[in-house]
């Protein structure tokens, strides 16, 4: 039976305020709270809330036959708590249906997987912690930022406990192969790979409201006909979308919500079911390995990382940011750690894209770069205050290693001390017991000695009488 695997991605960055050169060293708050509240609130009410309400109706009307998954970045979670807590209530209701799987993704929706495995693991762990604390679940599927994936990532994901990963069905990777199967990672066969069907996903994401598109208007029955007509052996169609597609990129008056809500009815008529990513990797047998030597993503026709790291501006900002990573991880300054998370969002680098700039709050990519680098200059100064500025990275790593080793030695000594204390306490207890037994035994010993003396006297008297 053919199945559709829906995944809806949700992310909102903390956008930067205009930060000028003369602010460096004077102003340590970098974010535009008014702009962030305005955008998050608007998008939530136009898109996220009505989309989640639509998903709830789809589940209820179809008696649980409709299933999907959602990926929410940690930065989005934080802003929803501040500005639209009612959306978090909807997430909770969706989770309780048992028909919606929440998958993990990097907390900052950043690019750490490309340069810093330790930071990437920390980012995934932070989002997993939110899902655990809020919903009581341990995510088993991961969606990296913009579906970024490559072979070197697979062993780490397995080590982190994941069973499957979502990524892009990039043409230059698949070649003659189809994305409509489950694959295993070449570098870690335990990890299952679900690849986005680019055409069918973009038919909704990019072409739904395009009146010049030959297939316009796109209806639910037409869309399901396309899916049902795919080769019978192709068991799974992965439709991965930004949730903003519904209500924001395509406004409600285009009929986008009605299109979404009608899908389960036409799917049932054509014998197509809906499954979550975890069900897909558990139920569908992989057809083979997929090897991806260089990072791929869902961005652009290239399906690579050039949208964020395609020019010198982006690479300079990227390298300077992650040069601070080791120091930030070892410091105890909570505001530094928070700012480092917020500055990692891939949006900041996307705004510097000179080839194909999309939506940006800046006039030009160069303005975006200048603003970010001013912020980063101040941030780097604050990081140096945590460690001597003359200490280089190699010296710092050596220093941090010494600190960690000292910590381990102190822990070992504390354990040894605790063991000695326990032994001393045990010795004292046994000593007291021996003394008590000795005290009890002394009167008996004296009595026995006296009895022996009496017996000896009696024996001597008896002998004397006998001699007489």
Coordinates of C-alpha atoms in Angstrom, one line a residue:
X1 CA 0.0 0.0 0.0
X2 CA 1.4 3.4 -1.0
X3 CA 1.9 5.9 1.8
X4 CA 2.5 9.6 2.2
X5 CA 4.9 10.9 4.9
X6 CA 4.2 14.5 5.7
X7 CA 6.7 16.7 7.6
X8 CA 6.0 20.3 8.5
X9 CA 9.0 22.4 9.5
X10 CA 8.7 25.5 11.8
X11 CA 11.5 28.0 12.5
X12 CA 11.8 31.6 13.5
X13 CA 15.1 33.3 14.1
X14 CA 15.9 36.1 16.6
X15 CA 16.4 38.9 14.1
X16 CA 19.2 41.4 14.8
X17 CA 18.6 45.1 15.4
X18 CA 20.6 47.7 13.5
X19 CA 24.0 47.5 15.2
X20 CA 26.6 50.0 14.2
X21 CA 30.3 50.2 14.6
X22 CA 30.1 52.7 17.4
X23 CA 27.9 50.3 19.4
X24 CA 30.7 47.8 19.7
X25 CA 31.9 47.5 23.3
X26 CA 29.0 49.7 24.6
X27 CA 25.8 47.8 23.7
X28 CA 25.6 44.1 24.4
X29 CA 22.0 43.4 23.4
X30 CA 21.7 42.6 19.7
X31 CA 18.1 41.6 19.0
X32 CA 15.1 43.5 17.6
X33 CA 12.4 42.5 20.0
X34 CA 9.7 44.6 18.4
X35 CA 10.4 43.1 14.9
X36 CA 10.6 39.6 16.3
X37 CA 7.3 39.9 18.1
X38 CA 5.6 41.4 15.1
X39 CA 6.8 38.7 12.7
X40 CA 6.3 35.7 15.0
X41 CA 2.8 36.9 16.0
X42 CA 1.7 37.6 12.4
X43 CA 3.0 34.3 11.0
X44 CA 1.6 32.3 13.9
X45 CA -1.9 33.8 13.4
X46 CA -1.8 33.6 9.6
X47 CA -0.2 30.3 9.3
X48 CA 0.9 28.1 12.2
X49 CA -2.3 28.3 14.3
X50 CA -4.8 27.8 11.4
X51 CA -2.6 25.0 10.0
X52 CA -2.4 23.2 13.3
X53 CA -6.2 23.5 13.7
X54 CA -6.6 22.1 10.2
X55 CA -4.4 19.1 11.1
X56 CA -6.5 18.5 14.2
X57 CA -9.7 18.5 12.2
X58 CA -8.1 16.1 9.6
X59 CA -7.1 13.7 12.4
X60 CA -10.6 13.8 14.0
X61 CA -12.6 13.7 10.8
X62 CA -10.6 10.7 9.5
X63 CA -10.6 8.8 12.9
X64 CA -6.8 8.9 13.2
X65 CA -6.0 7.7 9.7
X66 CA -4.3 11.0 8.9
X67 CA -0.8 11.1 10.3
X68 CA 2.1 13.5 10.0
X69 CA 5.2 14.9 11.7
X70 CA 6.4 18.3 12.8
X71 CA 9.9 19.8 13.4
X72 CA 10.1 22.9 15.5
X73 CA 13.4 24.7 16.2
X74 CA 14.4 25.7 19.7
X75 CA 14.5 29.4 18.8
X76 CA 10.9 29.1 17.6
X77 CA 9.8 27.3 20.8
X78 CA 11.3 30.2 22.9
X79 CA 9.5 32.9 20.9
X80 CA 6.2 31.0 21.0
X81 CA 6.4 30.9 24.8
X82 CA 6.8 34.7 24.8
X83 CA 4.4 35.8 22.1
X84 CA 1.9 33.0 21.2
X85 CA 1.6 30.5 24.0
X86 CA -1.7 29.3 22.5
X87 CA 0.3 27.7 19.7
X88 CA 2.1 25.5 22.2
X89 CA -1.2 24.3 23.5
X90 CA -2.1 23.3 19.9
X91 CA 1.2 21.4 19.7
X92 CA 0.2 19.6 22.9
X93 CA -3.2 18.7 21.5
X94 CA -1.7 17.4 18.3
X95 CA 0.8 15.2 20.2
X96 CA -1.9 13.8 22.4
X97 CA -3.8 12.5 19.3
X98 CA -1.0 10.0 18.9
X99 CA -1.1 10.8 15.1
X100 CA 1.6 13.5 15.1
X101 CA 5.3 12.8 15.6
X102 CA 7.6 15.6 16.7
X103 CA 11.1 15.1 15.2
X104 CA 14.3 16.7 16.5
X105 CA 16.3 19.4 14.7
X106 CA 19.1 21.8 15.8
X107 CA 18.0 24.2 18.5
X108 CA 19.4 27.2 16.6
X109 CA 18.5 26.0 13.1
X110 CA 22.2 26.6 12.4
X111 CA 25.0 25.2 10.3
X112 CA 27.1 23.6 13.1
X113 CA 26.8 20.1 11.5
X114 CA 29.2 21.4 8.8
X115 CA 32.0 22.4 11.1
X116 CA 31.6 21.4 14.7
X117 CA 30.2 18.0 15.7
X118 CA 30.3 18.8 19.4
X119 CA 28.2 21.9 18.9
X120 CA 25.8 20.0 16.6
X121 CA 25.3 17.3 19.2
X122 CA 24.6 20.0 21.8
X123 CA 22.1 21.7 19.5
X124 CA 20.2 18.5 18.9
X125 CA 20.3 17.6 22.6
X126 CA 18.8 21.0 23.5
X127 CA 15.8 20.5 21.2
X128 CA 15.4 16.9 22.3
X129 CA 15.3 18.2 25.9
X130 CA 12.4 20.5 25.0
X131 CA 10.4 17.7 23.4
X132 CA 11.1 15.5 26.4
X133 CA 10.1 18.0 29.0
X134 CA 7.1 19.3 27.1
X135 CA 5.7 16.2 25.6
X136 CA 7.5 13.4 27.4
X137 CA 8.9 11.9 24.2
X138 CA 12.4 10.8 23.1
X139 CA 12.6 11.7 19.4
X140 CA 13.9 9.0 17.1
X141 CA 13.9 10.9 13.9
X142 CA 16.1 14.0 13.1
X143 CA 15.7 16.7 10.5
X144 CA 18.8 18.8 10.2
X145 CA 18.7 22.5 9.2
X146 CA 17.2 22.9 5.7
X147 CA 17.5 19.1 5.3
X148 CA 21.3 19.2 5.3
X149 CA 22.8 15.8 5.3
X150 CA 26.1 14.0 4.2
X151 CA 27.8 10.7 5.0
X152 CA 30.0 11.9 7.8
X153 CA 26.9 12.9 9.8
X154 CA 25.3 9.4 9.8
X155 CA 27.5 7.7 12.4
X156 CA 27.1 10.6 14.8
X157 CA 23.3 10.5 14.4
X158 CA 23.3 6.8 15.2
X159 CA 25.5 7.5 18.3
X160 CA 23.0 10.1 19.4
X161 CA 20.2 7.4 19.3
X162 CA 18.4 8.3 16.1
X163 CA 16.8 5.7 13.8
X164 CA 16.1 7.9 10.8
X165 CA 17.0 11.2 9.1
X166 CA 15.0 13.4 6.7
X167 CA 16.9 14.9 3.8
X168 CA 16.5 16.2 0.2
X169 CA 15.9 14.0 -2.8
X170 CA 18.7 15.8 -4.7
X171 CA 18.8 14.9 -8.4
X172 CA 22.6 14.8 -8.6
X173 CA 22.7 12.3 -5.7
X174 CA 19.8 10.1 -6.8
X175 CA 20.6 10.0 -10.5
X176 CA 18.3 7.3 -11.9
X177 CA 17.0 6.3 -8.4
X178 CA 13.7 7.5 -7.0
X179 CA 13.3 9.3 -3.7
X180 CA 10.1 7.3 -3.0
X181 CA 11.9 4.5 -1.1
X182 CA 13.5 4.0 2.2
X183 CA 17.3 3.9 2.1
X184 CA 20.1 3.1 4.6
X185 CA 23.0 5.4 5.2
X186 CA 26.2 4.1 3.5
X187 CA 28.4 5.2 6.4
X188 CA 26.0 3.9 9.1
X189 CA 23.6 1.2 7.9
X190 CA 21.6 1.3 11.1
X191 CA 20.3 4.8 10.1
X192 CA 17.4 4.9 7.7
X193 CA 17.2 7.8 5.2
X194 CA 13.9 9.4 4.0
X195 CA 14.4 11.6 0.9
X196 CA 12.0 14.5 0.0
X197 CA 10.1 14.1 -3.2
X198 CA 11.2 17.5 -4.6
X199 CA 8.6 17.8 -7.4
X200 CA 5.5 16.9 -5.3
X201 CA 6.6 19.0 -2.4
X202 CA 7.3 22.0 -4.6
X203 CA 4.0 21.6 -6.4
X204 CA 2.5 22.7 -3.1
X205 CA 5.2 25.0 -1.7
X206 CA 6.1 26.9 -4.8
X207 CA 3.4 26.4 -7.5
X208 CA 0.1 26.2 -5.6
X209 CA -0.7 29.8 -6.1
X210 CA 1.0 30.3 -9.5
X211 CA -1.7 31.2 -12.0
X212 CA 0.8 30.8 -14.9
X213 CA 1.5 27.1 -14.0
X214 CA -0.1 24.8 -16.6
X215 CA -1.5 22.6 -13.7
X216 CA -3.1 25.6 -12.0
X217 CA -5.3 25.2 -10.0
X218 CA -4.0 22.4 -7.9
X219 CA -6.8 20.4 -6.3
X220 CA -6.7 17.6 -3.8
X221 CA -8.1 15.0 -6.1
X222 CA -5.6 15.9 -8.9
X223 CA -2.7 15.8 -6.4
X224 CA -3.8 12.4 -5.1
X225 CA -4.1 11.1 -8.7
X226 CA -0.4 12.1 -9.3
X227 CA 0.6 10.2 -6.1
X228 CA -1.5 7.1 -6.9
X229 CA -0.1 6.9 -10.4
X230 CA 3.5 6.6 -9.3
X231 CA 5.0 3.1 -9.9
X232 CA 3.4 0.6 -7.6
X233 CA 6.7 -0.6 -6.1
X234 CA 7.4 3.0 -4.9
X235 CA 6.0 2.7 -1.4
X236 CA 6.5 6.1 0.2
X237 CA 6.1 9.7 -1.0
X238 CA 7.9 12.1 1.3
X239 CA 6.3 15.5 1.3
X240 CA 8.5 17.9 3.5
X241 CA 7.2 21.5 3.7
X242 CA 7.7 24.7 5.6
X243 CA 4.5 25.1 7.6
X244 CA 4.5 28.8 6.5
X245 CA 3.4 27.4 3.1
X246 CA -0.1 27.3 4.5
X247 CA -1.5 30.8 5.2
X248 CA 1.7 32.9 4.8
X249 CA 3.4 32.0 1.6
X250 CA 0.0 31.1 0.2
X251 CA -2.7 33.1 1.9
X252 CA -5.9 31.6 3.2
X253 CA -7.9 33.1 0.3
X254 CA -6.0 30.9 -2.2
X255 CA -7.8 27.8 -0.8
X256 CA -4.6 26.3 0.6
X257 CA -6.2 25.1 3.9
X258 CA -9.2 23.6 2.1
X259 CA -6.7 21.8 -0.2
X260 CA -4.8 20.4 2.8
X261 CA -8.0 19.3 4.6
X262 CA -9.4 17.5 1.6
X263 CA -6.3 15.3 1.0
X264 CA -7.2 12.4 3.4
X265 CA -10.6 11.8 1.7
X266 CA -9.2 11.5 -1.8
X267 CA -6.2 9.5 -0.4
X268 CA -8.6 6.9 1.1
X269 CA -10.5 6.6 -2.2
X270 CA -7.2 5.7 -4.0
X271 CA -5.9 3.4 -1.3
X272 CA -3.2 5.7 -0.1
X273 CA -2.4 6.0 3.6
X274 CA -0.5 8.4 5.8
X275 CA 2.4 7.5 8.1
X276 CA 4.9 9.2 10.4
X277 CA 8.7 9.0 9.8
X278 CA 9.1 6.5 12.6
X279 CA 6.5 4.2 11.2
X280 CA 8.2 4.5 7.8
X281 CA 11.6 3.4 9.0
X282 CA 10.0 0.6 11.1
X283 CA 7.6 -0.8 8.6
X284 CA 9.2 -0.3 5.2
X285 CA 12.2 -2.3 4.1
X286 CA 15.1 -0.3 2.7
X287 CA 15.9 -1.0 -1.0
X288 CA 19.6 -0.2 -0.7
X289 CA 22.3 2.2 0.5
X290 CA 22.6 5.9 -0.3
X291 CA 26.0 7.6 -0.3
X292 CA 26.3 11.4 0.0
X293 CA 29.9 12.5 0.1
X294 CA 29.2 16.3 0.1
X295 CA 26.5 18.1 2.1
X296 CA 23.1 18.5 0.4
X297 CA 20.1 20.6 1.3
X298 CA 16.7 21.6 0.2
X299 CA 17.9 25.1 -0.9
X300 CA 17.9 26.1 -4.6
X301 CA 18.4 24.0 -7.7
X302 CA 21.9 23.2 -6.6
X303 CA 20.6 21.5 -3.4
X304 CA 23.9 22.3 -1.6
X305 CA 25.0 24.8 1.1
X306 CA 25.8 27.7 -1.2
X307 CA 22.7 29.6 -0.1
X308 CA 24.5 30.2 3.3
X309 CA 28.2 29.6 2.4
X310 CA 28.4 30.6 -1.2
X311 CA 30.5 33.8 -1.0
X312 CA 33.4 35.3 0.9
X313 CA 31.2 37.4 3.1
X314 CA 29.3 34.4 4.4
X315 CA 32.4 32.3 4.9
X316 CA 34.2 35.0 6.8
X317 CA 31.2 35.5 9.2
X318 CA 30.8 31.7 9.5
X319 CA 34.4 31.1 10.4
X320 CA 34.6 33.9 12.9
X321 CA 31.4 32.8 14.6
X322 CA 32.5 29.1 15.1
X323 CA 36.0 30.2 16.2
X324 CA 34.2 31.2 19.4
X325 CA 32.5 27.8 19.9
X326 CA 35.0 26.1 22.2
X327 CA 35.4 29.1 24.5
X328 CA 31.6 29.6 24.7
X329 CA 31.0 26.0 25.6
X330 CA 33.5 26.1 28.5
X331 CA 32.3 29.4 29.9
X332 CA 29.6 29.7 32.6
X333 CA 28.1 33.0 31.3
X334 CA 24.5 32.3 30.5
X335 CA 23.9 35.4 28.3
X336 CA 27.0 34.5 26.2
X337 CA 25.7 31.0 25.6
X338 CA 22.2 32.3 24.7
X339 CA 23.6 34.9 22.3
X340 CA 25.8 32.2 20.7
X341 CA 22.7 30.1 20.1
X342 CA 20.8 33.0 18.6
X343 CA 23.7 34.0 16.3
X344 CA 24.0 30.6 14.8
X345 CA 20.6 30.7 13.0
X346 CA 21.3 30.1 9.3
X347 CA 19.0 33.0 8.4
X348 CA 21.8 35.5 9.3
X349 CA 24.0 33.9 6.6
X350 CA 21.2 33.6 4.1
X351 CA 20.7 37.4 4.3
X352 CA 24.3 37.7 3.0
X353 CA 23.5 35.7 -0.2
X354 CA 24.5 37.7 -3.2
X355 CA 23.5 35.3 -5.9
X356 CA 19.8 34.7 -5.2
X357 CA 18.7 36.9 -2.3
X358 CA 15.3 36.1 -0.9
X359 CA 13.3 37.8 1.8
X360 CA 15.6 39.9 4.0
X361 CA 15.2 42.7 6.5
X362 CA 18.3 44.4 5.1
X363 CA 18.6 46.6 2.0
X364 CA 21.5 44.6 0.6
X365 CA 23.6 41.5 1.5
X366 CA 26.5 43.8 2.3
X367 CA 24.4 45.7 4.9
X368 CA 23.4 42.3 6.4
X369 CA 27.1 41.3 6.5
X370 CA 28.3 44.6 8.1
X371 CA 25.5 44.5 10.7
X372 CA 26.3 40.9 11.6
X373 CA 30.1 41.4 11.8
X374 CA 29.6 44.4 14.1
X375 CA 27.5 42.2 16.4
X376 CA 30.1 39.5 16.1
X377 CA 32.9 41.9 17.0
X378 CA 31.2 42.8 20.2
X379 CA 30.4 39.2 21.0
X380 CA 34.0 38.1 20.5
X381 CA 35.2 40.8 22.9
X382 CA 32.8 39.5 25.5
X383 CA 34.0 36.0 25.0
X384 CA 37.6 37.1 25.4
X385 CA 36.7 38.6 28.8
X386 CA 36.0 35.0 29.9
X387 CA 39.5 33.9 29.0
X388 CA 42.8 35.8 28.7
X389 CA 42.9 37.4 25.2
X390 CA 46.6 36.4 24.8
X391 CA 45.7 32.7 25.1
X392 CA 45.4 31.2 21.6
X393 CA 43.1 28.4 20.7
X394 CA 45.8 25.7 21.1
X395 CA 46.8 27.1 24.5
X396 CA 43.1 27.4 25.5
X397 CA 42.4 23.8 24.5
X398 CA 45.4 22.7 26.6
X399 CA 44.2 24.9 29.5
X400 CA 40.7 23.5 29.2
X401 CA 42.1 19.9 29.1
X402 CA 44.0 20.6 32.2
X403 CA 40.9 22.0 33.9
X404 CA 38.9 18.9 32.8
X405 CA 41.7 16.6 34.0
X406 CA 41.8 18.4 37.3
X407 CA 38.1 18.0 37.6
X408 CA 38.4 14.3 37.0
X409 CA 41.2 14.0 39.5
X410 CA 39.2 15.9 42.2
X411 CA 36.3 13.7 41.5
X412 CA 38.5 10.6 41.9
X413 CA 40.0 12.0 45.1
X414 CA 36.5 12.7 46.5
X415 CA 35.4 9.2 45.7
X416 CA 38.6 7.9 47.4
X417 CA 37.9 10.1 50.4
X418 CA 34.3 8.9 50.6
X419 CA 35.5 5.3 50.5
X420 CA 38.0 6.0 53.3
X421 CA 35.3 7.7 55.4
X422 CA 33.1 4.7 54.9
X423 CA 35.9 2.4 55.9
X424 CA 36.6 4.5 59.0
X425 CA 33.0 4.5 59.9
X426 CA 32.8 0.7 59.5
X427 CA 36.0 0.4 61.6
X428 CA 34.5 2.5 64.3
X429 CA 31.3 0.5 64.3
X430 CA 33.2 -2.8 64.5
X431 CA 35.5 -1.4 67.2
X432 CA 32.5 -0.3 69.3
X433 CA 31.0 -3.8 68.9
X434 CA 34.3 -5.4 70.0
X435 CA 34.5 -3.2 73.0
X436 CA 30.9 -4.0 74.0
X437 CA 31.5 -7.7 73.6
X438 CA 34.7 -7.4 75.6
X439 CA 32.9 -5.5 78.3
X440 CA 30.3 -8.3 78.5
X441 CA 32.9 -11.0 78.5
X442 CA 35.0 -9.5 81.4
X443 CA 32.6 -10.3 84.3
X444 CA 32.2 -13.8 83.0
X445 CA 36.0 -14.2 82.8
X446 CA 36.4 -12.8 86.4
X447 CA 33.7 -15.2 87.6
X448 CA 35.3 -18.1 85.9
X449 CA 38.7 -17.2 87.5
X450 CA 37.1 -16.9 91.0
X451 CA 35.4 -20.2 90.5
X452 CA 38.7 -21.8 89.5
X453 CA 40.4 -20.4 92.6
X454 CA 37.6 -21.7 94.8
X455 CA 37.9 -25.1 93.2
X456 CA 41.6 -25.0 93.7
X457 CA 41.2 -24.2 97.5
X458 CA 38.7 -26.9 97.9
X459 CA 41.0 -29.3 96.1
X460 CA 43.9 -28.3 98.4
X461 CA 41.8 -28.7 101.6
X462 CA 40.6 -32.1 100.4
X463 CA 44.2 -33.2 99.9
X464 CA 45.2 -32.0 103.3
X465 CA 42.4 -33.9 105.0
X466 CA 43.4 -37.0 103.0
X467 CA 47.0 -36.7 104.2
X468 CA 45.9 -36.5 107.8

